[in-house]
Amino acid sequence: MMVAPIYSNDKIINDEKLQRNIISLLSENTVKDLNSKLTFADHGIYIFSQYREKRYIINDYAENIFWNMVSRLYVLLHDCGLDVLPYFLEVVQADGKQAIKPYPVTPNSDIQQFERATEFIENIKVLRHSEQHNMKPDSVIDKGKERKREKILCGISNKKFPQTESDWEKCIQWITNNCSNLYCLLNKRLVFLEEEATEAQKNFLLGGYYGCLERYFNRILVSVIAEVLRKRRKGYNEIYIEAIAKEKSKEIVDKSIELLKSSVKSVDPYKVILQAVDYYI
């Protein structure tokens, strides 16, 4: 008998075991909440840009659930948060430079939690690349990725190649625990910035945020140009797009930051660079 699939964004789920397969950090509502917590800048401060929730089946085999979680988390943490997220997870040491940081000195009791969050983000990338990219058996680089994946899975389940449902449930628990840790750290930082930070700390944060966005805009520029040309139904090729990006990158990035700073309402940075590219090409 076929069992009807139950998805991660279904409204009513009474099964406690299935509830454990839902990652609240992947919820669009959770991401919107994190992105809207800081209100001292009219344009808003987005940790995750252009995020769209993609549901996954939670009453499947544990192995399938695990790899779907990895795939969804890669999108959130790397595609949408790669450039800004690490800035909010920075450990601040009492090294004389703390006076120009947006956050207070990180207590010794919290340092391990921040390091764990940073390692988790990197591990998600390793797992995603080793599982979903076309791996070449004779590639030294790909063999290295395989070894890294085996090390991560062994650290979680004590097996390089988890096999049983119990093994994969341990892997799922590893994900849910780390996502809870990551959310708590972000929420704590955001609450501090909104409620306790000095004006100087807020200004330091904004300066760092704009720097993160410059890297983000440069990273996605080629794909944004391609999207704008597609919408115009204009013919293009990869060489043409890269030539535009090389010639216009500084103007487009500068214009994007200018548009963002002038916005009187919260705006996703992706929409800003989309507007800037549309203006320049």
CSV table of C-alpha atoms in Angstrom, one decimal:
chain,number,residue,atom,x,y,z
A,1,MET,CA,0.0,0.0,0.0
A,2,MET,CA,1.4,3.4,-1.0
A,3,VAL,CA,1.7,5.9,1.8
A,4,ALA,CA,0.8,9.5,0.9
A,5,PRO,CA,3.8,11.8,1.2
A,6,ILE,CA,3.9,14.3,4.0
A,7,TYR,CA,5.8,17.5,3.4
A,8,SER,CA,8.0,19.7,5.6
A,9,ASN,CA,5.6,22.7,5.1
A,10,ASP,CA,2.4,20.8,5.8
A,11,LYS,CA,0.3,22.7,8.4
A,12,ILE,CA,-0.8,19.9,10.8
A,13,ILE,CA,1.6,17.2,11.8
A,14,ASN,CA,0.8,15.3,15.0
A,15,ASP,CA,3.5,12.6,14.7
A,16,GLU,CA,6.4,13.5,17.0
A,17,LYS,CA,8.9,11.5,14.9
A,18,LEU,CA,7.9,13.4,11.8
A,19,GLN,CA,8.2,16.7,13.6
A,20,ARG,CA,11.9,15.9,14.2
A,21,ASN,CA,12.3,15.8,10.4
A,22,ILE,CA,11.2,19.4,10.0
A,23,ILE,CA,13.9,22.1,10.1
A,24,SER,CA,12.4,25.4,11.1
A,25,LEU,CA,15.4,27.3,9.8
A,26,LEU,CA,14.4,26.2,6.3
A,27,SER,CA,10.9,27.8,6.7
A,28,GLU,CA,10.3,30.9,4.6
A,29,ASN,CA,8.6,32.5,7.7
A,30,THR,CA,11.7,31.9,9.8
A,31,VAL,CA,14.0,33.4,7.2
A,32,LYS,CA,11.7,36.4,6.8
A,33,ASP,CA,11.7,36.9,10.6
A,34,LEU,CA,15.5,36.9,10.8
A,35,ASN,CA,15.8,39.2,7.8
A,36,SER,CA,13.3,41.7,9.4
A,37,LYS,CA,14.7,41.8,13.0
A,38,LEU,CA,17.0,44.8,12.4
A,39,THR,CA,15.0,48.0,11.9
A,40,PHE,CA,17.5,50.8,12.5
A,41,ALA,CA,18.3,50.9,8.8
A,42,ASP,CA,15.4,51.9,6.5
A,43,HIS,CA,16.6,49.5,3.8
A,44,GLY,CA,16.7,46.5,6.2
A,45,ILE,CA,19.5,44.1,6.7
A,46,TYR,CA,19.2,40.7,5.0
A,47,ILE,CA,21.2,37.8,6.2
A,48,PHE,CA,19.7,35.5,3.5
A,49,SER,CA,18.9,37.0,0.1
A,50,GLN,CA,16.4,35.7,-2.5
A,51,TYR,CA,15.4,32.7,-0.4
A,52,ARG,CA,12.4,30.6,-1.5
A,53,GLU,CA,11.4,27.6,0.6
A,54,LYS,CA,11.4,24.3,-1.2
A,55,ARG,CA,9.5,21.6,0.7
A,56,TYR,CA,10.7,18.0,1.1
A,57,ILE,CA,9.1,14.7,2.1
A,58,ILE,CA,9.5,13.9,5.8
A,59,ASN,CA,7.9,10.4,5.9
A,60,ASP,CA,10.5,8.9,3.5
A,61,TYR,CA,13.5,6.7,4.2
A,62,ALA,CA,15.9,8.5,6.6
A,63,GLU,CA,18.7,8.5,4.1
A,64,ASN,CA,16.6,10.3,1.5
A,65,ILE,CA,15.4,12.8,4.2
A,66,PHE,CA,19.0,13.5,5.2
A,67,TRP,CA,20.2,14.3,1.7
A,68,ASN,CA,17.1,16.4,0.9
A,69,MET,CA,17.9,18.4,4.1
A,70,VAL,CA,21.5,18.9,2.9
A,71,SER,CA,20.4,20.1,-0.5
A,72,ARG,CA,17.9,22.6,1.0
A,73,LEU,CA,20.4,23.8,3.5
A,74,TYR,CA,23.1,24.3,0.9
A,75,VAL,CA,20.7,26.7,-0.9
A,76,LEU,CA,20.0,28.7,2.2
A,77,LEU,CA,23.5,28.8,3.7
A,78,HIS,CA,25.6,29.1,0.6
A,79,ASP,CA,23.4,30.4,-2.3
A,80,CYS,CA,21.5,32.8,-0.2
A,81,GLY,CA,23.7,33.5,2.8
A,82,LEU,CA,27.3,32.8,1.7
A,83,ASP,CA,28.5,36.5,1.8
A,84,VAL,CA,26.6,37.9,4.7
A,85,LEU,CA,26.0,35.0,7.1
A,86,PRO,CA,29.7,34.5,8.2
A,87,TYR,CA,29.7,38.2,9.2
A,88,PHE,CA,27.0,37.6,11.8
A,89,LEU,CA,28.9,34.5,13.1
A,90,GLU,CA,32.2,36.3,13.7
A,91,VAL,CA,34.0,35.6,17.0
A,92,VAL,CA,35.1,38.8,18.6
A,93,GLN,CA,38.3,38.5,20.6
A,94,ALA,CA,39.6,40.9,23.2
A,95,ASP,CA,42.6,41.7,21.0
A,96,GLY,CA,42.4,45.5,20.9
A,97,LYS,CA,40.3,45.4,17.7
A,98,GLN,CA,37.0,44.8,19.6
A,99,ALA,CA,36.3,48.6,19.7
A,100,ILE,CA,35.7,48.6,16.0
A,101,LYS,CA,33.4,45.5,16.0
A,102,PRO,CA,29.6,45.6,15.9
A,103,TYR,CA,29.4,43.0,18.6
A,104,PRO,CA,30.7,42.7,22.1
A,105,VAL,CA,33.6,40.4,22.9
A,106,THR,CA,32.4,36.8,22.5
A,107,PRO,CA,32.3,35.0,25.9
A,108,ASN,CA,34.5,32.0,26.2
A,109,SER,CA,31.5,29.8,26.8
A,110,ASP,CA,30.1,30.8,23.4
A,111,ILE,CA,33.2,30.6,21.2
A,112,GLN,CA,32.8,26.8,20.7
A,113,GLN,CA,29.2,27.3,19.6
A,114,PHE,CA,30.2,29.9,16.9
A,115,GLU,CA,33.0,27.7,15.7
A,116,ARG,CA,30.6,24.7,15.6
A,117,ALA,CA,28.2,26.8,13.5
A,118,THR,CA,30.9,27.8,11.0
A,119,GLU,CA,32.1,24.2,10.7
A,120,PHE,CA,28.6,23.0,10.1
A,121,ILE,CA,28.1,25.5,7.2
A,122,GLU,CA,31.3,24.2,5.6
A,123,ASN,CA,30.3,20.6,6.2
A,124,ILE,CA,27.0,21.2,4.4
A,125,LYS,CA,29.0,22.4,1.4
A,126,VAL,CA,31.2,19.3,1.4
A,127,LEU,CA,28.3,17.0,1.7
A,128,ARG,CA,26.3,18.7,-1.0
A,129,HIS,CA,29.2,18.8,-3.5
A,130,SER,CA,30.2,15.2,-2.9
A,131,GLU,CA,26.7,13.9,-3.2
A,132,GLN,CA,25.2,15.8,-6.1
A,133,HIS,CA,28.1,16.9,-8.3
A,134,ASN,CA,29.3,14.5,-11.0
A,135,MET,CA,32.3,12.9,-9.3
A,136,LYS,CA,35.2,11.5,-11.4
A,137,PRO,CA,36.8,8.4,-9.9
A,138,ASP,CA,40.2,9.4,-11.3
A,139,SER,CA,40.1,13.0,-10.0
A,140,VAL,CA,42.4,13.8,-7.1
A,141,ILE,CA,40.1,16.7,-6.1
A,142,ASP,CA,37.0,14.5,-6.2
A,143,LYS,CA,38.7,11.8,-4.2
A,144,GLY,CA,39.6,14.5,-1.6
A,145,LYS,CA,35.9,15.4,-1.4
A,146,GLU,CA,34.9,11.8,-0.9
A,147,ARG,CA,37.4,11.5,2.0
A,148,LYS,CA,36.0,14.7,3.6
A,149,ARG,CA,32.5,13.4,3.3
A,150,GLU,CA,33.4,10.0,4.8
A,151,LYS,CA,35.1,11.9,7.7
A,152,ILE,CA,32.0,14.0,8.4
A,153,LEU,CA,29.6,11.0,8.3
A,154,CYS,CA,32.0,8.9,10.4
A,155,GLY,CA,32.1,11.7,13.0
A,156,ILE,CA,28.3,11.7,13.1
A,157,SER,CA,27.4,8.0,12.9
A,158,ASN,CA,30.8,6.3,13.6
A,159,LYS,CA,30.5,4.9,10.0
A,160,LYS,CA,32.1,6.2,6.8
A,161,PHE,CA,29.1,4.8,5.0
A,162,PRO,CA,25.9,4.9,7.1
A,163,GLN,CA,23.6,2.0,6.3
A,164,THR,CA,20.7,1.5,8.7
A,165,GLU,CA,17.7,3.7,9.4
A,166,SER,CA,19.3,4.3,12.8
A,167,ASP,CA,22.5,5.5,11.3
A,168,TRP,CA,20.8,8.0,9.0
A,169,GLU,CA,18.5,9.2,11.9
A,170,LYS,CA,21.7,10.1,13.8
A,171,CYS,CA,22.7,12.2,10.7
A,172,ILE,CA,19.3,13.9,10.7
A,173,GLN,CA,19.7,14.6,14.4
A,174,TRP,CA,23.1,16.2,13.7
A,175,ILE,CA,21.5,18.5,11.2
A,176,THR,CA,18.6,19.5,13.5
A,177,ASN,CA,20.9,20.1,16.4
A,178,ASN,CA,23.2,22.3,14.4
A,179,CYS,CA,20.4,24.3,12.8
A,180,SER,CA,19.0,25.0,16.3
A,181,ASN,CA,22.4,26.2,17.4
A,182,LEU,CA,22.8,28.4,14.3
A,183,TYR,CA,19.4,30.0,14.8
A,184,CYS,CA,20.0,30.7,18.4
A,185,LEU,CA,23.4,32.4,17.7
A,186,LEU,CA,21.9,34.5,14.9
A,187,ASN,CA,18.9,35.5,17.0
A,188,LYS,CA,21.1,36.4,20.0
A,189,ARG,CA,23.2,38.6,17.8
A,190,LEU,CA,20.2,40.3,16.1
A,191,VAL,CA,18.5,41.0,19.5
A,192,PHE,CA,21.7,42.6,20.8
A,193,LEU,CA,22.1,44.8,17.7
A,194,GLU,CA,18.5,45.9,17.7
A,195,GLU,CA,18.1,46.5,21.5
A,196,GLU,CA,21.5,47.1,23.0
A,197,ALA,CA,24.1,48.2,20.4
A,198,THR,CA,25.5,51.7,20.5
A,199,GLU,CA,25.2,54.0,17.5
A,200,ALA,CA,28.9,53.3,16.8
A,201,GLN,CA,28.3,49.5,16.8
A,202,LYS,CA,25.4,49.9,14.4
A,203,ASN,CA,27.5,52.0,12.1
A,204,PHE,CA,30.3,49.4,12.1
A,205,LEU,CA,27.7,46.8,11.3
A,206,LEU,CA,26.4,48.7,8.3
A,207,GLY,CA,29.9,49.3,7.0
A,208,GLY,CA,30.6,45.6,7.2
A,209,TYR,CA,27.2,44.7,5.7
A,210,TYR,CA,27.8,46.9,2.6
A,211,GLY,CA,31.2,45.2,2.2
A,212,CYS,CA,29.5,41.8,2.3
A,213,LEU,CA,27.0,42.9,-0.3
A,214,GLU,CA,29.7,44.2,-2.6
A,215,ARG,CA,31.2,40.6,-2.6
A,216,TYR,CA,27.7,39.2,-3.1
A,217,PHE,CA,26.9,41.5,-6.0
A,218,ASN,CA,30.2,40.7,-7.7
A,219,ARG,CA,29.6,36.9,-7.2
A,220,ILE,CA,26.2,36.9,-8.8
A,221,LEU,CA,26.7,39.6,-11.4
A,222,VAL,CA,27.0,37.2,-14.4
A,223,SER,CA,23.8,35.3,-13.5
A,224,VAL,CA,21.9,38.6,-13.0
A,225,ILE,CA,23.0,39.9,-16.4
A,226,ALA,CA,21.8,36.7,-18.0
A,227,GLU,CA,18.4,37.0,-16.2
A,228,VAL,CA,17.9,40.5,-17.4
A,229,LEU,CA,18.8,39.6,-21.0
A,230,ARG,CA,16.4,36.6,-20.8
A,231,LYS,CA,13.6,38.9,-19.7
A,232,ARG,CA,14.3,41.2,-22.6
A,233,ARG,CA,14.3,38.2,-24.9
A,234,LYS,CA,17.6,39.4,-26.2
A,235,GLY,CA,20.1,36.9,-27.6
A,236,TYR,CA,23.3,36.4,-25.7
A,237,ASN,CA,26.2,34.0,-25.0
A,238,GLU,CA,28.5,33.4,-22.1
A,239,ILE,CA,31.4,35.4,-23.7
A,240,TYR,CA,29.1,38.4,-24.2
A,241,ILE,CA,27.8,38.3,-20.6
A,242,GLU,CA,31.3,38.0,-19.1
A,243,ALA,CA,32.5,40.9,-21.2
A,244,ILE,CA,29.7,43.1,-19.9
A,245,ALA,CA,30.4,42.0,-16.3
A,246,LYS,CA,34.1,42.8,-16.7
A,247,GLU,CA,33.4,46.2,-18.2
A,248,LYS,CA,30.5,47.3,-16.0
A,249,SER,CA,31.1,45.5,-12.7
A,250,LYS,CA,32.3,48.5,-10.7
A,251,GLU,CA,29.5,50.8,-11.9
A,252,ILE,CA,26.8,48.2,-11.3
A,253,VAL,CA,28.0,47.3,-7.8
A,254,ASP,CA,28.4,51.0,-6.9
A,255,LYS,CA,24.9,51.7,-8.2
A,256,SER,CA,23.5,48.8,-6.3
A,257,ILE,CA,24.9,50.0,-3.0
A,258,GLU,CA,23.7,53.5,-3.8
A,259,LEU,CA,20.2,52.3,-4.6
A,260,LEU,CA,20.1,50.2,-1.4
A,261,LYS,CA,21.2,53.1,0.8
A,262,SER,CA,18.6,55.4,-0.7
A,263,SER,CA,15.7,52.9,-0.1
A,264,VAL,CA,13.1,54.1,2.4
A,265,LYS,CA,11.8,50.5,2.9
A,266,SER,CA,13.3,47.1,3.5
A,267,VAL,CA,14.5,45.6,0.3
A,268,ASP,CA,16.1,42.3,-0.7
A,269,PRO,CA,19.6,43.1,-2.1
A,270,TYR,CA,19.0,40.8,-5.1
A,271,LYS,CA,16.2,43.2,-6.3
A,272,VAL,CA,18.7,46.1,-6.0
A,273,ILE,CA,21.3,44.6,-8.2
A,274,LEU,CA,18.6,43.5,-10.6
A,275,GLN,CA,17.5,47.1,-10.9
A,276,ALA,CA,21.1,48.3,-11.3
A,277,VAL,CA,21.9,45.8,-14.1
A,278,ASP,CA,18.7,46.7,-15.9
A,279,TYR,CA,19.8,50.4,-15.7
A,280,TYR,CA,23.3,49.8,-17.1
A,281,ILE,CA,22.9,47.3,-19.9
